[in-house]
PDB file of C-alpha atoms in Angstrom:
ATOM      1  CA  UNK M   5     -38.495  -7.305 139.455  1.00  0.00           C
ATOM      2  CA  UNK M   6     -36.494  -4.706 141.354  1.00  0.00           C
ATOM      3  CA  UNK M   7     -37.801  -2.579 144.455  1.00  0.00           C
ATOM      4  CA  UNK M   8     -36.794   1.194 145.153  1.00  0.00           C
ATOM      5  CA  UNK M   9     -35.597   0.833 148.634  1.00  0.00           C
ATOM      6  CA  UNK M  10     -34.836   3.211 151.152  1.00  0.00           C
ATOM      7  CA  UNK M  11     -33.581   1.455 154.007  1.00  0.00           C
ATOM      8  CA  UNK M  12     -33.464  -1.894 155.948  1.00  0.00           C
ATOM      9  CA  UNK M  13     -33.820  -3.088 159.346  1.00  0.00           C
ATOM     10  CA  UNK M  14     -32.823  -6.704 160.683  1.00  0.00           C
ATOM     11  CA  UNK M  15     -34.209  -6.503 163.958  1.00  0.00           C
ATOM     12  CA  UNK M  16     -37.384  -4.615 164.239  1.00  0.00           C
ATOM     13  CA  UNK M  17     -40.191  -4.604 167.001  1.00  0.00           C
ATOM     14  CA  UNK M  18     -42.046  -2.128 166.780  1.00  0.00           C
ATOM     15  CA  UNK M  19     -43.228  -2.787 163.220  1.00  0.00           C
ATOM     16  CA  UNK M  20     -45.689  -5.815 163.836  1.00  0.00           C
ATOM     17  CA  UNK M  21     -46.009  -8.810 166.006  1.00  0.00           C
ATOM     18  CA  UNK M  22     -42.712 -11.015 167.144  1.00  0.00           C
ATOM     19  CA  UNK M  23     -39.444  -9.685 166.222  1.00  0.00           C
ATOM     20  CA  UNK M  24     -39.342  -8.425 162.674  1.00  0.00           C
ATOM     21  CA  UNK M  25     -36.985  -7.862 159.200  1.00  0.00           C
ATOM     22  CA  UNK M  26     -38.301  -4.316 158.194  1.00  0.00           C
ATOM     23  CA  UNK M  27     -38.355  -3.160 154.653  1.00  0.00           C
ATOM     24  CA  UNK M  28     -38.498   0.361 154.013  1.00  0.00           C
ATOM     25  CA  UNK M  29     -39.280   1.561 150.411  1.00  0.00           C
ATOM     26  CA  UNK M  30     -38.799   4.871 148.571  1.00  0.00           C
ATOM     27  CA  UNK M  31     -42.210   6.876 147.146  1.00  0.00           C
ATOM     28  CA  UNK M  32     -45.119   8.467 148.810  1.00  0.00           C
ATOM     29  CA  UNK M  33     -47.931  10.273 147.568  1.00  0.00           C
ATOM     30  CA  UNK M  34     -49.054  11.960 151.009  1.00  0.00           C
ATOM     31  CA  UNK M  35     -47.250  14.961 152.872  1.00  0.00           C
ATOM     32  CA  UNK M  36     -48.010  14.224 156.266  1.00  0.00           C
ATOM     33  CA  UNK M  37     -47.140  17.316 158.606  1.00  0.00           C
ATOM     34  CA  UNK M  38     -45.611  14.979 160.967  1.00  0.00           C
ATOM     35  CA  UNK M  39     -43.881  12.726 158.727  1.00  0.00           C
ATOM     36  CA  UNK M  40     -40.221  12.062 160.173  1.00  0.00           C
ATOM     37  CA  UNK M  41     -39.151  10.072 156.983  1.00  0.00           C
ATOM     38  CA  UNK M  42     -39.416  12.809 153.983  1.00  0.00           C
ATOM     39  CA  UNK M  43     -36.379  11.698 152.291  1.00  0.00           C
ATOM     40  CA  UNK M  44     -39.018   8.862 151.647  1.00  0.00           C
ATOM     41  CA  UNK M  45     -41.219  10.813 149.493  1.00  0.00           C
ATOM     42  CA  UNK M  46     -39.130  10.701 146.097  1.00  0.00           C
ATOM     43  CA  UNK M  47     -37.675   7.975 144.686  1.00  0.00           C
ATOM     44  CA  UNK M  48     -34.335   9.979 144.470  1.00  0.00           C
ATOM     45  CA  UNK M  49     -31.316   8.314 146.213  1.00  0.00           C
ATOM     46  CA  UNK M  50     -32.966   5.037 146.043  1.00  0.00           C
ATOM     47  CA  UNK M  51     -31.114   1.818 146.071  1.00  0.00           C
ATOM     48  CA  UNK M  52     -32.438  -1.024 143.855  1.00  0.00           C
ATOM     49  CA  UNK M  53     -32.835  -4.339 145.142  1.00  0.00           C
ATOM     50  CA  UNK M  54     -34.972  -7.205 143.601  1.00  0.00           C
ATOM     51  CA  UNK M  55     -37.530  -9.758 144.961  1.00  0.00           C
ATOM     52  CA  UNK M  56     -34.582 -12.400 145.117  1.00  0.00           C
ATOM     53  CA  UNK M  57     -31.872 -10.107 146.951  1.00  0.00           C
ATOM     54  CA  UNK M  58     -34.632  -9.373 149.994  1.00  0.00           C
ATOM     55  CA  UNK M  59     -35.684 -13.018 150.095  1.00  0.00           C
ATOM     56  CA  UNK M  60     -32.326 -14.362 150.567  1.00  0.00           C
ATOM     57  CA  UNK M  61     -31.771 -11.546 153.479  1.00  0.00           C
ATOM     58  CA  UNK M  62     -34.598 -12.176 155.164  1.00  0.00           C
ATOM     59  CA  UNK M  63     -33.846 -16.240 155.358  1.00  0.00           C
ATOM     60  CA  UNK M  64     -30.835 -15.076 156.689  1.00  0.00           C
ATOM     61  CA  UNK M  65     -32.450 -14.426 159.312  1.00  0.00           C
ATOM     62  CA  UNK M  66     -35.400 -16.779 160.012  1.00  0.00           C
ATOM     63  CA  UNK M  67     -33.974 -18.232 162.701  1.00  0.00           C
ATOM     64  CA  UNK M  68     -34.690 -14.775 164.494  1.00  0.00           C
ATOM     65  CA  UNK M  69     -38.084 -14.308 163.764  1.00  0.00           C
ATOM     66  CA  UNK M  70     -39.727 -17.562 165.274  1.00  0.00           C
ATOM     67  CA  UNK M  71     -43.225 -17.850 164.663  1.00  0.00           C
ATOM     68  CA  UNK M  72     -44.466 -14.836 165.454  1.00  0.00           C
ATOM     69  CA  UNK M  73     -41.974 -12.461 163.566  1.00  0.00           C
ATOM     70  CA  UNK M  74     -41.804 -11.604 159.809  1.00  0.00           C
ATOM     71  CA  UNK M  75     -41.243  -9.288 157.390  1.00  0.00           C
ATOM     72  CA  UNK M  76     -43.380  -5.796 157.321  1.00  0.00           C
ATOM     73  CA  UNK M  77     -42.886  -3.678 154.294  1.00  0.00           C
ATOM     74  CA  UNK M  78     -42.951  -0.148 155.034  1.00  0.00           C
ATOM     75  CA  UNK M  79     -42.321   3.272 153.747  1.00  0.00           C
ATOM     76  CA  UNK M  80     -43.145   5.744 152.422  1.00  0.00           C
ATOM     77  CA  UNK M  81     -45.979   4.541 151.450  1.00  0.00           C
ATOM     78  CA  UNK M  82     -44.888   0.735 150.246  1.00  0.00           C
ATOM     79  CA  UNK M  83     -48.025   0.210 147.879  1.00  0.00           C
ATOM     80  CA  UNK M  84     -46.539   2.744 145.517  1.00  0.00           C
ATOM     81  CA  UNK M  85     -44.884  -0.412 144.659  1.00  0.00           C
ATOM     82  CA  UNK M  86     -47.334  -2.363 144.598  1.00  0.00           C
ATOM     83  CA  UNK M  87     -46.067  -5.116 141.929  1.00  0.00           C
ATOM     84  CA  UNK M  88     -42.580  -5.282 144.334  1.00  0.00           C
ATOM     85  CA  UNK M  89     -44.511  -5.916 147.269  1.00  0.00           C
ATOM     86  CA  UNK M  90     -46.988  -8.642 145.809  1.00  0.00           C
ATOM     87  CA  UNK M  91     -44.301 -11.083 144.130  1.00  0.00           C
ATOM     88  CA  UNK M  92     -42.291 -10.226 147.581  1.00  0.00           C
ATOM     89  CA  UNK M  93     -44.876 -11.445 149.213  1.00  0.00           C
ATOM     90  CA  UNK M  94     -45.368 -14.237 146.291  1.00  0.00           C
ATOM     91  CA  UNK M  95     -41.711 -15.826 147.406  1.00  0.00           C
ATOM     92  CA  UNK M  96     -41.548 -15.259 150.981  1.00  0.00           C
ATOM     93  CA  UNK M  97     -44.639 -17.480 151.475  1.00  0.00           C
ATOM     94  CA  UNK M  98     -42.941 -20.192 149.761  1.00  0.00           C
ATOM     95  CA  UNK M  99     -40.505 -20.545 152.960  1.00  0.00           C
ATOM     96  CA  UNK M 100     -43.696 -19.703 155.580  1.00  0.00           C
ATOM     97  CA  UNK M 101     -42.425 -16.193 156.717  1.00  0.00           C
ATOM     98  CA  UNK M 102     -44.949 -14.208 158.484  1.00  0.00           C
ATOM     99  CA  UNK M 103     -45.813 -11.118 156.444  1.00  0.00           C
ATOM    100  CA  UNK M 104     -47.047  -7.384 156.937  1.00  0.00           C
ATOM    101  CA  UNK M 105     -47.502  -3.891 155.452  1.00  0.00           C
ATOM    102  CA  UNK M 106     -47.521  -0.509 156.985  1.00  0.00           C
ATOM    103  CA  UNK M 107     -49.600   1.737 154.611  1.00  0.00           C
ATOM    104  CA  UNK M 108     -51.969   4.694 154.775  1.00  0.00           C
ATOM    105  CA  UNK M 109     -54.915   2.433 152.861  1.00  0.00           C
ATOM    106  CA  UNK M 110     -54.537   5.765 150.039  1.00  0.00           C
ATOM    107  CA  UNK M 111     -53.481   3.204 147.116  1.00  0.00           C
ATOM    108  CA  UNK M 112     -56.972   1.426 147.558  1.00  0.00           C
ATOM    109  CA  UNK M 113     -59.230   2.806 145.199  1.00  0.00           C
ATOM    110  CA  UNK M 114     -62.607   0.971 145.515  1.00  0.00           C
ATOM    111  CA  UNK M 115     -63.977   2.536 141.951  1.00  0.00           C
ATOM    112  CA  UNK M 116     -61.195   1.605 140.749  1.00  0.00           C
ATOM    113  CA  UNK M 117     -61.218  -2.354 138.728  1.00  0.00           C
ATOM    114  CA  UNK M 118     -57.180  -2.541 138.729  1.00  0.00           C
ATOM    115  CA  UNK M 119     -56.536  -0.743 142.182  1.00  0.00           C
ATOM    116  CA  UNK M 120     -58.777  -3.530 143.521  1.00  0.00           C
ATOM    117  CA  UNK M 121     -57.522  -6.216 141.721  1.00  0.00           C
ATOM    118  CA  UNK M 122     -54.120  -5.444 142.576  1.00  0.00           C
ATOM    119  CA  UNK M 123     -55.329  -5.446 146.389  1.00  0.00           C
ATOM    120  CA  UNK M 124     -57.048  -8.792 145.926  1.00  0.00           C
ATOM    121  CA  UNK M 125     -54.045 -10.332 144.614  1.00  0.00           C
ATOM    122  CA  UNK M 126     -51.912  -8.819 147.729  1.00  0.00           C
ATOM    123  CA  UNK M 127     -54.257 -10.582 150.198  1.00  0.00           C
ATOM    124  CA  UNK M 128     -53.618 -13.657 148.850  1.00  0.00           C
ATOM    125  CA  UNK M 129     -49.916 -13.405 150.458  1.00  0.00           C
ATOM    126  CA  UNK M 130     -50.385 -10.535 153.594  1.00  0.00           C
ATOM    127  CA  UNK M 131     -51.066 -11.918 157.325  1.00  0.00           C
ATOM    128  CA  UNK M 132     -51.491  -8.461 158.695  1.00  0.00           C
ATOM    129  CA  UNK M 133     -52.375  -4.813 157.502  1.00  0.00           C
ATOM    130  CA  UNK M 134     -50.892  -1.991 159.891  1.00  0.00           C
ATOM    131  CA  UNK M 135     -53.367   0.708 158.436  1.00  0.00           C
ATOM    132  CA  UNK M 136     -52.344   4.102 159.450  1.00  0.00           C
ATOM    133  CA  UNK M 137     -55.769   6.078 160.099  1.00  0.00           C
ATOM    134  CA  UNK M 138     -54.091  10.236 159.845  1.00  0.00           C
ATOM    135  CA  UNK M 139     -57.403  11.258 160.570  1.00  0.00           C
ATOM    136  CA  UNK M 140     -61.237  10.796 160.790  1.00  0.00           C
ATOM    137  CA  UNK M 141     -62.346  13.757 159.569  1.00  0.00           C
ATOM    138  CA  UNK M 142     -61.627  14.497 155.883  1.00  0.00           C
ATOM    139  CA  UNK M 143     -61.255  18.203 156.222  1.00  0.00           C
ATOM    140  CA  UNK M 144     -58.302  17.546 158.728  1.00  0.00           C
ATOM    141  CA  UNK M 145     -57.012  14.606 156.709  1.00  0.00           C
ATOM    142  CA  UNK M 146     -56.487  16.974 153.522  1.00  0.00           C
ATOM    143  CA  UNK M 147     -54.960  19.665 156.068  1.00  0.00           C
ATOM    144  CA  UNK M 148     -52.932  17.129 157.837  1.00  0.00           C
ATOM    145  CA  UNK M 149     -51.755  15.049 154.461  1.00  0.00           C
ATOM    146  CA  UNK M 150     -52.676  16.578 151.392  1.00  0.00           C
ATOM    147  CA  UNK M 151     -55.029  13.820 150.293  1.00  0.00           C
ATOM    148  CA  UNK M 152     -58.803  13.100 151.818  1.00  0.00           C
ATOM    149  CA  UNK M 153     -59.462  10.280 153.791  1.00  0.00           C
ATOM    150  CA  UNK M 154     -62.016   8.445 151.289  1.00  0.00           C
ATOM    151  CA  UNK M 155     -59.532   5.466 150.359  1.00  0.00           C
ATOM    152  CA  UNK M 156     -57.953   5.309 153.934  1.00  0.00           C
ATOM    153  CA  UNK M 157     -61.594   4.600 155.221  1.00  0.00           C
ATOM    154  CA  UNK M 158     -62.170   2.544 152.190  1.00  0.00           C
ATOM    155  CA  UNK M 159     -59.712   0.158 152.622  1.00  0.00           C
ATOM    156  CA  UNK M 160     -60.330  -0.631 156.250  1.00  0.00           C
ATOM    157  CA  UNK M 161     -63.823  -1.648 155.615  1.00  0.00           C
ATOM    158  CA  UNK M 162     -62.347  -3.954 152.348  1.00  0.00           C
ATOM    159  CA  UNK M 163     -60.467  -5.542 154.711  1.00  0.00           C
ATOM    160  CA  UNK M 164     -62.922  -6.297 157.173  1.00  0.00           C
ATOM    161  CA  UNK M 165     -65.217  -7.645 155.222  1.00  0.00           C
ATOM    162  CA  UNK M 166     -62.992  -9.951 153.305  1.00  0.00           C
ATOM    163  CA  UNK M 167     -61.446 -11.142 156.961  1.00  0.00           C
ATOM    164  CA  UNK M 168     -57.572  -9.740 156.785  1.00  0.00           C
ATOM    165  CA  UNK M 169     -56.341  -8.696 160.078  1.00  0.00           C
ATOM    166  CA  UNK M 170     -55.446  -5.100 161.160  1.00  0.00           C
ATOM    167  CA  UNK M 171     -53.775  -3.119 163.343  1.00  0.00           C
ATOM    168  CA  UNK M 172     -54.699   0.241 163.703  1.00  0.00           C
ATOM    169  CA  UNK M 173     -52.261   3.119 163.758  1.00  0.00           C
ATOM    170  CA  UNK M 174     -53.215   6.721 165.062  1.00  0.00           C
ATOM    171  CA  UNK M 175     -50.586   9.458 165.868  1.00  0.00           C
ATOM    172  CA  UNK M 176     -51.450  11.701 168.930  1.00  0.00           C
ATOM    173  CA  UNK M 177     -50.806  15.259 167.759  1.00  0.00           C
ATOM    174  CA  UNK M 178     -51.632  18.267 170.228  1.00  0.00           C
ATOM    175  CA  UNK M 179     -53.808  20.621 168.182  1.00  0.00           C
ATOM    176  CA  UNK M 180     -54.613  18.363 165.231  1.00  0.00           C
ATOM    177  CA  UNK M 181     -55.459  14.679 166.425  1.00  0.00           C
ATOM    178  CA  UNK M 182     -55.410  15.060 170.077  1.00  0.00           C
ATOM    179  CA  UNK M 183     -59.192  16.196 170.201  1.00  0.00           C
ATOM    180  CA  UNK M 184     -61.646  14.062 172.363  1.00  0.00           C
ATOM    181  CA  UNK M 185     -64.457  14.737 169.433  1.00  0.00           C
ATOM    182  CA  UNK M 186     -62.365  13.321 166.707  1.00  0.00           C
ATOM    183  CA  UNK M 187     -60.992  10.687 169.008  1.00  0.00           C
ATOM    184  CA  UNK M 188     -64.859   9.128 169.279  1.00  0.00           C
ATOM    185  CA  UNK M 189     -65.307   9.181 165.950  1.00  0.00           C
ATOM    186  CA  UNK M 190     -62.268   7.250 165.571  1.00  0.00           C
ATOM    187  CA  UNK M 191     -63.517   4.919 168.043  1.00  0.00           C
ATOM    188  CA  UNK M 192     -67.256   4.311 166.278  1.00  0.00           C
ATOM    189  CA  UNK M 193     -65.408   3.878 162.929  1.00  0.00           C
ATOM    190  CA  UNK M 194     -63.051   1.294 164.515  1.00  0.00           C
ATOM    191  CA  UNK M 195     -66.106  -0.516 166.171  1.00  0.00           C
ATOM    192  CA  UNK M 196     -67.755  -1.152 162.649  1.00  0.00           C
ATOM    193  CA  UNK M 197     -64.716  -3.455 161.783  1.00  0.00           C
ATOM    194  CA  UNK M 198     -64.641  -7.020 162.645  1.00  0.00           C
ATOM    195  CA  UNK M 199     -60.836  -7.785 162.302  1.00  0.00           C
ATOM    196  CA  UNK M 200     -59.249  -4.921 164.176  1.00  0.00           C
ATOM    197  CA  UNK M 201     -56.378  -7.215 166.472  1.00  0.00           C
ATOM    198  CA  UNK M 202     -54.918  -4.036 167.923  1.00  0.00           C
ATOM    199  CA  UNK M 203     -54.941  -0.223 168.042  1.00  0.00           C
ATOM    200  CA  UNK M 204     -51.756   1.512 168.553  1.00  0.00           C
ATOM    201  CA  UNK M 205     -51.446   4.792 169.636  1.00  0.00           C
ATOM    202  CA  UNK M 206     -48.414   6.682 168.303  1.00  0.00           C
ATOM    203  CA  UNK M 207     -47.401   9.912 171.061  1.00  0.00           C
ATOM    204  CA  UNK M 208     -46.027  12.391 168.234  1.00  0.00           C
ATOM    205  CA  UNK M 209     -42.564  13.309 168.022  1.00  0.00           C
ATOM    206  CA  UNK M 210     -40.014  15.442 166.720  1.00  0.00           C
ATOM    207  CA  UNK M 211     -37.224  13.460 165.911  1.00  0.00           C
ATOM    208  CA  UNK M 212     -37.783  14.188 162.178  1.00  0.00           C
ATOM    209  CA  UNK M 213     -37.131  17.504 162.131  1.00  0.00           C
ATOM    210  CA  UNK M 214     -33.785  17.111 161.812  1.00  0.00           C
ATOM    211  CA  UNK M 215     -33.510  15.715 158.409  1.00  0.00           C
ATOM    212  CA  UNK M 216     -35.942  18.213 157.012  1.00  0.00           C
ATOM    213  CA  UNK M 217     -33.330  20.665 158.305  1.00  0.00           C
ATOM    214  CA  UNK M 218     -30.718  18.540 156.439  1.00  0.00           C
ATOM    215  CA  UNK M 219     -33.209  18.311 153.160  1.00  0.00           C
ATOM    216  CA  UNK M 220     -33.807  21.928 153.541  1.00  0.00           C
ATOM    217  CA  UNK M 221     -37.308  21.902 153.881  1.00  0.00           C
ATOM    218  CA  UNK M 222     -38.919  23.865 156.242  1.00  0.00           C
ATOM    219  CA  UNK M 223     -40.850  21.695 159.618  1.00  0.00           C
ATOM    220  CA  UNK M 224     -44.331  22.080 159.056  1.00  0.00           C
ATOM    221  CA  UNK M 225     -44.679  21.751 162.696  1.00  0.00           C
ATOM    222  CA  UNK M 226     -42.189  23.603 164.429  1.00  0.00           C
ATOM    223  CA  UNK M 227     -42.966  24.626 168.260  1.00  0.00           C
ATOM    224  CA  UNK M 228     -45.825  21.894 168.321  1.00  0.00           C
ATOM    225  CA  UNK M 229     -45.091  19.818 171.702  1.00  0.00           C
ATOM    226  CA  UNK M 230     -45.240  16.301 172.604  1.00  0.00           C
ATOM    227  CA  UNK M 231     -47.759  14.645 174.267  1.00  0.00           C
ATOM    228  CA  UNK M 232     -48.202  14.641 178.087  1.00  0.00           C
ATOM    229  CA  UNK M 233     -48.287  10.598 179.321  1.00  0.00           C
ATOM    230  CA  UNK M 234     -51.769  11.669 180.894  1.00  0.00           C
ATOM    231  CA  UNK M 235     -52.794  12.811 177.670  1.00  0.00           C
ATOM    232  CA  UNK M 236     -51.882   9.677 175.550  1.00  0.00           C
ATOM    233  CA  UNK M 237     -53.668   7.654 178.735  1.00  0.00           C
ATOM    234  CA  UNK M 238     -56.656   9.541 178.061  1.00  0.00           C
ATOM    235  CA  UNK M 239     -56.623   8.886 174.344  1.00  0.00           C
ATOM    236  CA  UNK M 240     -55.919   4.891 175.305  1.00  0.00           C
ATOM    237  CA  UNK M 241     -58.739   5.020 176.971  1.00  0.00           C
ATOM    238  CA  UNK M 242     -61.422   7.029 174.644  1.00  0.00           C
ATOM    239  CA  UNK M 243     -60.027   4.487 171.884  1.00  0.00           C
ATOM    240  CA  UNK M 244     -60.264   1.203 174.414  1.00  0.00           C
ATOM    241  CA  UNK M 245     -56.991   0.582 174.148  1.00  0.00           C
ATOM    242  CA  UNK M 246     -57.134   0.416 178.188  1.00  0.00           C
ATOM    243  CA  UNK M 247     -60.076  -0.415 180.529  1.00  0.00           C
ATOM    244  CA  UNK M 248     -61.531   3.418 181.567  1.00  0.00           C
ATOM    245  CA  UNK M 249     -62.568   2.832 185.014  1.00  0.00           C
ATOM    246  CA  UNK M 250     -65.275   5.482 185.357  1.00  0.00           C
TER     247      UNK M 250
END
């Protein structure tokens, strides 16, 4: 079985726990405004590598990665390949490495007998889900990515309640995410989940608009500033991430 790849990185930390081999593949069905990856979205340019040529990079490697560090499969959005990822998965358990994927939770369909089956089967080989929360209000989440948040929210609550850990992702955008309101909500959907091991709060950034310049697509959010570091502390706090000391 071959994977549409996009890119590869040996020595990732940023991307899970430990020091990690980070997959990147090609395909995604959201258009996030503040994606900085959207040669990502097609599977154009992709180069093809199957389930044995990743394995045998990765033990390459193992030395590296220790007990803590892994593989995460990211993207795009890596469940597009869903099949890839799950006999990935399937092999690299065979040799104990640590596994992870970076997804928006959007392939989950809960109505949906083969979307969860597929998902069931994935668990079987994933230590950790780094579930990438846009937004927690719909309206925003279809302005934001194109797509509602219904399977996002869906998925975090499957995985919950069938005891997978997660890290939660949440990118701090002035005028669309940095909003005290939304920020609670985040935080009172966040409390209803029992295996939530870490939230991580993503400053926004423009480093992406580059290659949309290079793509020749036009930056949905040109002019739209970073962060302030009192800002993302404030958000830290609302979410718990640090102790608020009023």
């Amino acid at each position: 079985m071959k994977g549409l790849v996009h890119s590869i990185e040996t020595f990732g930390t940023v991307d899970g726990p430990g020091i990690r081999f980070v997959l990147f593949l090609k395909g995604c069905p959201l258009r996030c405004k503040y994606c900085h990856n959207p040669d990502t979205w097609t599977t154009t340019g992709a180069q093809e590598y199957n389930v044995e040529d990743i394995v045998n990079r990765v033990l390459k490697y193992k030395g590296y990665y220790g007990d803590k560090g892994g593989i995460t499969v990211s993207g795009g959005e890596p469940l597009v390949q869903m099949d890839f990822v799950i006999e990935l998965f399937k092999e690299l358990k065979k040799h104990n490495i640590n596994t992870a994927v970076d997804t928006s939770g959007f392939m989950y369909n809960p109505n949906n007998e083969e979307s969860v089956r597929k998902h069931e089967e994935l668990n079987k080989y994933t230590d950790l889900y780094l579930l990438d929360i846009k937004h927690i209000d719909n309206l925003e989440h279809i302005e934001l990515t194109g797509v509602p948040n219904d399977n996002t929210l869906a998925f975090a609550k499957y995985l919950s309640d069938n005891n997978k850990d997660m890290w939660i992702r949440h990118v701090v955008v002035p005028g669309i995410t940095l909003n005290d309101e939304y920020l609670i909500k985040l935080k009172e959907f966040i409390d209803t989940l029992k295996t939530v091991k870490k939230i991580d709060v993503l400053p926004y950034h423009t480093m992406g608009e580059v290659k949309y310049n290079n793509l020749g697509i036009e930056y949905p959010l040109k002019g739209v500033r970073t962060p302030s570091k009192e800002e993302i502390i404030n958000v830290k706090k609302i979410l718990g991430v640090i102790k608020n000391d009023n």
